[in-house]
Short mmCIF file of C-alpha atoms in Angstrom, two decimals:
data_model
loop_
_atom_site.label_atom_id
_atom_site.label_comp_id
_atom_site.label_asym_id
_atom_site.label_seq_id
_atom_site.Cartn_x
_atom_site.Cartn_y
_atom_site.Cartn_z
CA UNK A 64 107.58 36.64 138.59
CA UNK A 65 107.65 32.58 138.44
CA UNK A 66 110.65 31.20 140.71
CA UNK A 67 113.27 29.62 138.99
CA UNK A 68 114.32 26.02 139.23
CA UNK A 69 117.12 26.82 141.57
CA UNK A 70 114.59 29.05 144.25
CA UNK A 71 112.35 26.44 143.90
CA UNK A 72 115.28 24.08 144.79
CA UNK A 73 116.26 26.23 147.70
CA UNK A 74 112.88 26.71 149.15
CA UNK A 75 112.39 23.22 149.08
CA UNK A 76 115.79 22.78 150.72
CA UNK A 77 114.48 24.95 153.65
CA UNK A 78 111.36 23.61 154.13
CA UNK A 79 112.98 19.98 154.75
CA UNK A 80 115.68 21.71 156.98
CA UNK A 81 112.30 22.89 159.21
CA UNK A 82 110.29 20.29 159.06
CA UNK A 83 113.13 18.11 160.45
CA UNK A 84 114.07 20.05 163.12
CA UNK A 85 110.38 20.62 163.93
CA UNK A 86 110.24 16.71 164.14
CA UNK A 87 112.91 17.02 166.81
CA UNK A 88 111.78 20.25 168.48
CA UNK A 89 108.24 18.03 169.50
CA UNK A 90 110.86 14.63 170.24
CA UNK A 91 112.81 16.65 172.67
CA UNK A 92 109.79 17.95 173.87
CA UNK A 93 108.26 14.46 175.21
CA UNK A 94 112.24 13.82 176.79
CA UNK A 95 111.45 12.07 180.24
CA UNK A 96 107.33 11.73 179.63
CA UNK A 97 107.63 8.91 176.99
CA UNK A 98 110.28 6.17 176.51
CA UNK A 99 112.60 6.70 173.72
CA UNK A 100 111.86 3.31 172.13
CA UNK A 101 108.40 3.73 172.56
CA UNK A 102 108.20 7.24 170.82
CA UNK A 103 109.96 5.55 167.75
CA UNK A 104 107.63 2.98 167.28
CA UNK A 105 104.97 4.70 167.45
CA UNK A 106 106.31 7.26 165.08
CA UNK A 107 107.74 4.63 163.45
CA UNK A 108 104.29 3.28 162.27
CA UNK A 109 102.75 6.84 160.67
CA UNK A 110 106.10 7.26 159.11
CA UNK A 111 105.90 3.66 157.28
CA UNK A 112 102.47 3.61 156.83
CA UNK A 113 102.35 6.76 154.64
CA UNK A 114 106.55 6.03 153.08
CA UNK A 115 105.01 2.38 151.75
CA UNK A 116 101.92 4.51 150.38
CA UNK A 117 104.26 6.77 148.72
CA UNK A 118 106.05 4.01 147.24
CA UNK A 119 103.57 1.67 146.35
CA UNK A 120 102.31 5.04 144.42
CA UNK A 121 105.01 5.11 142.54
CA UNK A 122 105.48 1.17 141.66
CA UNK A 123 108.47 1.44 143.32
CA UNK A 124 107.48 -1.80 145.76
CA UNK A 125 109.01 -4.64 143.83
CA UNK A 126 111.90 -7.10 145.68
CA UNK A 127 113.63 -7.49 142.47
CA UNK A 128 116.98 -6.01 143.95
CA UNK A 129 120.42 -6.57 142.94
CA UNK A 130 122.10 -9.00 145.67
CA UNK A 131 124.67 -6.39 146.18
CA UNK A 132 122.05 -4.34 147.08
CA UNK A 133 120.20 -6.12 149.60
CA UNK A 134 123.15 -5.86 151.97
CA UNK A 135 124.15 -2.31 151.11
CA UNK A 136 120.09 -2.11 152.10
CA UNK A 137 120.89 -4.28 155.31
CA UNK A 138 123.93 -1.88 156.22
CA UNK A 139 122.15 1.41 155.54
CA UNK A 140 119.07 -0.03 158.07
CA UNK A 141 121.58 -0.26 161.16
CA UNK A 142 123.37 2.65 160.14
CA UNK A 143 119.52 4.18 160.72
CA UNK A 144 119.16 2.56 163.62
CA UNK A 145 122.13 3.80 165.26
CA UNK A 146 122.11 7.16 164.23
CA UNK A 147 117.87 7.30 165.51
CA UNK A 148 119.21 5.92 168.86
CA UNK A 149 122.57 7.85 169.24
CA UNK A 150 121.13 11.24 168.06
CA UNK A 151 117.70 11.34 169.76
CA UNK A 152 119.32 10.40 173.21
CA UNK A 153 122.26 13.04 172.74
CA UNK A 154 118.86 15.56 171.57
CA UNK A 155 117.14 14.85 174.86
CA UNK A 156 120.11 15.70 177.09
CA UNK A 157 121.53 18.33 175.02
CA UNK A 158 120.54 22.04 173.90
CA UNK A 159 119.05 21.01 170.41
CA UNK A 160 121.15 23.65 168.70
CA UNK A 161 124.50 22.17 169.69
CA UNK A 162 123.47 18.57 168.78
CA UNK A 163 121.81 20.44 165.18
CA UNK A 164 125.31 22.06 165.25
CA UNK A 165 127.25 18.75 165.30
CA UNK A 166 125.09 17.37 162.51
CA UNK A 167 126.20 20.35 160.55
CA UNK A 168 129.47 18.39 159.74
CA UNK A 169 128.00 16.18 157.96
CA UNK A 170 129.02 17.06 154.32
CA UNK A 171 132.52 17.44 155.27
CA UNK A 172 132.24 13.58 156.96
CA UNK A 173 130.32 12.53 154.08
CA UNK A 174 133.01 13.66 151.51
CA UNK A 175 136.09 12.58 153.99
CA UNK A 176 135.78 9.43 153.95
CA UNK A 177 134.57 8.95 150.35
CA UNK A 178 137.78 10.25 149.39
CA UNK A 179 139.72 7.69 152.23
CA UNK A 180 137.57 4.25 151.43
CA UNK A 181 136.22 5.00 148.09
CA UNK A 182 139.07 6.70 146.52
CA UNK A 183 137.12 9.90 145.21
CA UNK A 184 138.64 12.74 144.36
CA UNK A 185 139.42 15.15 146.90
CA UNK A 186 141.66 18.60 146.40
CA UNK A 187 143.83 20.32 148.67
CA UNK A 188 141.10 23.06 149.00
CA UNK A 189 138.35 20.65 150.11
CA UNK A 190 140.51 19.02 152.73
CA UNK A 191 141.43 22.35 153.76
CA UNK A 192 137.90 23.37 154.32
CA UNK A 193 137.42 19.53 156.16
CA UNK A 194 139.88 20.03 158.58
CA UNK A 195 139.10 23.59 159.46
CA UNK A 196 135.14 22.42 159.55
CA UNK A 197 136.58 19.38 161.86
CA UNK A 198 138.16 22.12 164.51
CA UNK A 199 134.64 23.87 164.42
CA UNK A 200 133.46 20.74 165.75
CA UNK A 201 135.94 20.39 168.14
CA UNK A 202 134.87 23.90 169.41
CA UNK A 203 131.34 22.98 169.60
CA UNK A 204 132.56 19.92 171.35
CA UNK A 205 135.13 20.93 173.78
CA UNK A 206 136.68 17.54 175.40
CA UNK A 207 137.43 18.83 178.45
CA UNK A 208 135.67 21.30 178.84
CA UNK A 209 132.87 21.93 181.69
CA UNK A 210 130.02 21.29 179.40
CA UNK A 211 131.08 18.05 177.72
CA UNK A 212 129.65 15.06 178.46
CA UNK A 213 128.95 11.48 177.68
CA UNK A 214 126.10 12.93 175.31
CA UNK A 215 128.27 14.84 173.31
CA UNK A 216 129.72 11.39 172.19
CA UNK A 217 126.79 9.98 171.48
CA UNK A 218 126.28 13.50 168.52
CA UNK A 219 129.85 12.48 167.36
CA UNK A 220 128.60 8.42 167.44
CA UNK A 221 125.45 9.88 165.13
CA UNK A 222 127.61 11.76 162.67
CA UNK A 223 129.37 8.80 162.28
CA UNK A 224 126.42 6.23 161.73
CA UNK A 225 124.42 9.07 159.40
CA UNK A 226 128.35 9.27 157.38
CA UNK A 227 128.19 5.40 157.22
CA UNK A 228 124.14 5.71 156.37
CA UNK A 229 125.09 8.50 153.30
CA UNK A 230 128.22 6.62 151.68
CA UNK A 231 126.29 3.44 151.72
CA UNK A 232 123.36 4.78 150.42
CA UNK A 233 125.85 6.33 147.19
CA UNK A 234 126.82 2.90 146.61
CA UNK A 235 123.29 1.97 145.44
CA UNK A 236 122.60 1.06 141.98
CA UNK A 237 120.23 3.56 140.31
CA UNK A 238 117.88 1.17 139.43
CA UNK A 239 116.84 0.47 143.51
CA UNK A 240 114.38 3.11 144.22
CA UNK A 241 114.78 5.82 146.57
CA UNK A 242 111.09 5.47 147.66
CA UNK A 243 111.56 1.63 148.60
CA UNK A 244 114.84 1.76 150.63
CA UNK A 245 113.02 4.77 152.82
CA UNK A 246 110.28 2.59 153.14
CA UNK A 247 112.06 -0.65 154.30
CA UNK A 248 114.47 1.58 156.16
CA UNK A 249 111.56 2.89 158.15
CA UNK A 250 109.60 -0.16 158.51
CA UNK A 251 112.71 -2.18 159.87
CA UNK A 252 113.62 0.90 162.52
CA UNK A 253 109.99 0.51 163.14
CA UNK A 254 110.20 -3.17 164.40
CA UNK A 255 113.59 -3.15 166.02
CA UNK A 256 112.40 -0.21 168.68
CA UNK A 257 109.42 -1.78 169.23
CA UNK A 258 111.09 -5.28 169.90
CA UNK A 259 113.64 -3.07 172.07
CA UNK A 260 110.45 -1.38 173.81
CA UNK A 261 109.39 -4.85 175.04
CA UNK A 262 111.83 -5.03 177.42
CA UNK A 263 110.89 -1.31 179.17
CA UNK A 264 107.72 0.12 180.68
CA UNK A 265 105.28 1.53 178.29
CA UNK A 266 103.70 4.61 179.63
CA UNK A 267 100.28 6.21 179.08
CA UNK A 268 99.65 8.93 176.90
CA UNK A 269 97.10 11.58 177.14
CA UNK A 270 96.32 13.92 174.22
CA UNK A 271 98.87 15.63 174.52
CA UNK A 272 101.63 13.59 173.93
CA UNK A 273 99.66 11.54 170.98
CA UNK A 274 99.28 15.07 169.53
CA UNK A 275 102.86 15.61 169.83
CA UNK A 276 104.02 12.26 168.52
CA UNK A 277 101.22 13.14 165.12
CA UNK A 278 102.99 16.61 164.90
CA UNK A 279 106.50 14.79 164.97
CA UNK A 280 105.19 12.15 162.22
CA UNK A 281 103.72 14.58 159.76
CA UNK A 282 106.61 16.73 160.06
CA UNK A 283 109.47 14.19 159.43
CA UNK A 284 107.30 12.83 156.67
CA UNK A 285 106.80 16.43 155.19
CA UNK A 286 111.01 16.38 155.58
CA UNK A 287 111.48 13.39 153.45
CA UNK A 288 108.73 14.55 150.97
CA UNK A 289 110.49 18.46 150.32
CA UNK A 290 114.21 16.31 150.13
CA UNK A 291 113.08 13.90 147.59
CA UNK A 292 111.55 16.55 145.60
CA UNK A 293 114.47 19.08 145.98
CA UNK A 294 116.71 16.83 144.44
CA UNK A 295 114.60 16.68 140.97
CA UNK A 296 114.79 20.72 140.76
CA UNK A 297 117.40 23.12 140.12
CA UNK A 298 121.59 22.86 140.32
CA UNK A 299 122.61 20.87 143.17
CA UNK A 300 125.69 23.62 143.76
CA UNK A 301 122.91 26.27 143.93
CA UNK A 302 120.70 24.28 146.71
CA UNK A 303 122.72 22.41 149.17
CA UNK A 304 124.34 25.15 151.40
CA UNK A 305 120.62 25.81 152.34
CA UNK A 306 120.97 22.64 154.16
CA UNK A 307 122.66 24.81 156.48
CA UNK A 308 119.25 26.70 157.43
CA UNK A 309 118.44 24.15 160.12
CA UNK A 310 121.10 25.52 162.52
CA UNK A 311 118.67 28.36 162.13
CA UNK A 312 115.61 26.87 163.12
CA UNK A 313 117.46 24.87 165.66
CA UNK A 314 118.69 28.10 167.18
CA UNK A 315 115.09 29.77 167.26
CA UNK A 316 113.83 27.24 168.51
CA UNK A 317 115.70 25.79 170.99
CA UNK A 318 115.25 29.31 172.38
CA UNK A 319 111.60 29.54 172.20
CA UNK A 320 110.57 26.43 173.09
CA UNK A 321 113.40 25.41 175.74
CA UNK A 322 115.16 28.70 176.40
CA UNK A 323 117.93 27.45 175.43
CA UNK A 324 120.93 29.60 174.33
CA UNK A 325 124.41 28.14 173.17
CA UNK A 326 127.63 29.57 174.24
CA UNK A 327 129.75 31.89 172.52
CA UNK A 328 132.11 29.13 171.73
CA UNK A 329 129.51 26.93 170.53
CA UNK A 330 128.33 29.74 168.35
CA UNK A 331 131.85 30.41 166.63
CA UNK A 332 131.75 26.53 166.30
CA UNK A 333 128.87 26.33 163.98
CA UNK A 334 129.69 29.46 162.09
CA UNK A 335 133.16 27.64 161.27
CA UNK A 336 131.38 24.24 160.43
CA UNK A 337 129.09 26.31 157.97
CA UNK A 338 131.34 28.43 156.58
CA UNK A 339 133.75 25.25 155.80
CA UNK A 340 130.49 23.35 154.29
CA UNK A 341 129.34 26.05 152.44
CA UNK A 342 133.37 26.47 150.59
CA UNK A 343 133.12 22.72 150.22
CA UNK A 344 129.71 22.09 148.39
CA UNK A 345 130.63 25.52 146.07
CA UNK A 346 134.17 23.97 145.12
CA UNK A 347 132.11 20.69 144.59
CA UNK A 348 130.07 22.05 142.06
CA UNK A 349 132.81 24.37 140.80
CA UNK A 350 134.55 20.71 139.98
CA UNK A 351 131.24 19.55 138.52
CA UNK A 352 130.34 21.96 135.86
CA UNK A 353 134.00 22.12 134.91
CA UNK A 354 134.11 17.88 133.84
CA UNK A 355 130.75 18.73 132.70
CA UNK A 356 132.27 21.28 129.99
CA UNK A 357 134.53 18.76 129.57
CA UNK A 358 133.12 16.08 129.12
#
């Protein structure tokens, strides 16, 4: 039987979910070989090379931008910045499940402070499920507890830089194309880490680590590839708790590859976060089709 447009959409969904954290699986891998700043350049160029391919394919490389846009461009780059930086070093000295766990709150961020700066609408039922998501993180967290640390600030500083990243990148007028903000996005994180680099040791690589830094570059580029194309397919409502399938991956393997395993407290964490995100993005497109009909 042909998939519909909606499996389609949620098979896309996963793939991206995978290919990300496959992307950080082979990152956290080269933790303590290869500088941080270094890895992200050199990623940095595969990733820009084949993103200005992409959207030079699709005619989408023209400056003709809206003012406005240029800065909301400008704000979205250092929002990348921050959250490549913040993230990756929290990844390296974290299990990669509980820093995949953190990230799960994104949504309920996302949708948080759209309602707070950009007056959106928000009900009682979706700040319900944002608060209770926001004590998941808290369990995943633990301040205070034995196994916090500094690096479980820097997943919190993350969310908050991928949040700022999202909301700006809603404020873009339609007519900017996706393909060309990517592409400067990743060009510009591109030269500021290898500016930053300049001022550290560069270390050899052998095969093995250029093989691992290909593998990370083909599969963040697959990631942005399956999320571009999910969003053209099926009913938004229907796709985007599948986002939620990279906790998954991050928990298989984080075990396989690291042996990691988190604790029962992070566990009940992430279930919460999910369980709040998925109640969220349903009552979101509840809300939808409902001013849809009405409209």
């Amino acid at each position: 039987m042909p998939l519909s447009d909606n499996m389609r959409g949620a098979l896309l969904m996963m793939a991206s979910m995978a290919a990300f954290t496959i992307n950080d699986t082979f990152m956290k891998a080269l933790a303590g070989e290869v500088p941080l700043f270094q890895l992200l350049f050199l990623r940095g160029i595969l990733t820009s090379v084949f993103t200005g391919f992409w959207a030079w394919r699709l005619g989408a490389l023209h400056l003709r931008l809206p003012r406005r846009d240029l800065g909301l461009i400008a704000l979205r780059i250092v929002a990348e910045i921050g959250a490549a930086y913040f993230f990756l070093t929290a990844l390296f000295n974290m299990p990669i499940a509980n820093v995949t766990a953190i990230l799960q709150s994104l949504p309920l961020t996302v949708s948080l402070l759209a309602a707070l700066l950009f007056r959106e609408s928000l009900g009682w039922r979706r700040m319900s499920a944002i608060l209770v998501g926001l004590l998941g993180v808290l369990l995943i967290v633990r301040p205070g507890a034995d196994g916090f640390t500094l690096y479980s600030v820097y997943a919190l500083i993350a969310v908050a830089f991928v949040t700022m990243r999202d909301l700006v990148t809603r404020r873009l007028s339609r007519n900017t194309p996706s393909m060309l903000v990517t592409w400067t996005t990743s060009m510009s994180v591109m030269v500021f880490f290898g500016l930053a680099g300049l001022g550290q040791d560069w270390v050899e690589m052998d095969m093995r680590t250029w093989g691992f830094v290909l593998a990370s570059s083909i599969s963040i580029i697959a990631g942005y590839l399956c999320s571009v194309l999910v969003m053209r397919v099926g009913e938004i409502s229907f796709i985007a708790p599948f986002r939620y399938t990279g906790l998954i991956w991050a928990l298989a393997l984080g075990w396989f590859v690291f042996g990691e395993w988190p604790a029962p407290m992070t566990l009940i964490g992430a279930a919460i976060v999910v369980c709040s995100g998925v109640f969220m993005l349903y009552r979101e497109g509840q809300i939808a089709k409902r001013a849809k009909r009405n409209g």
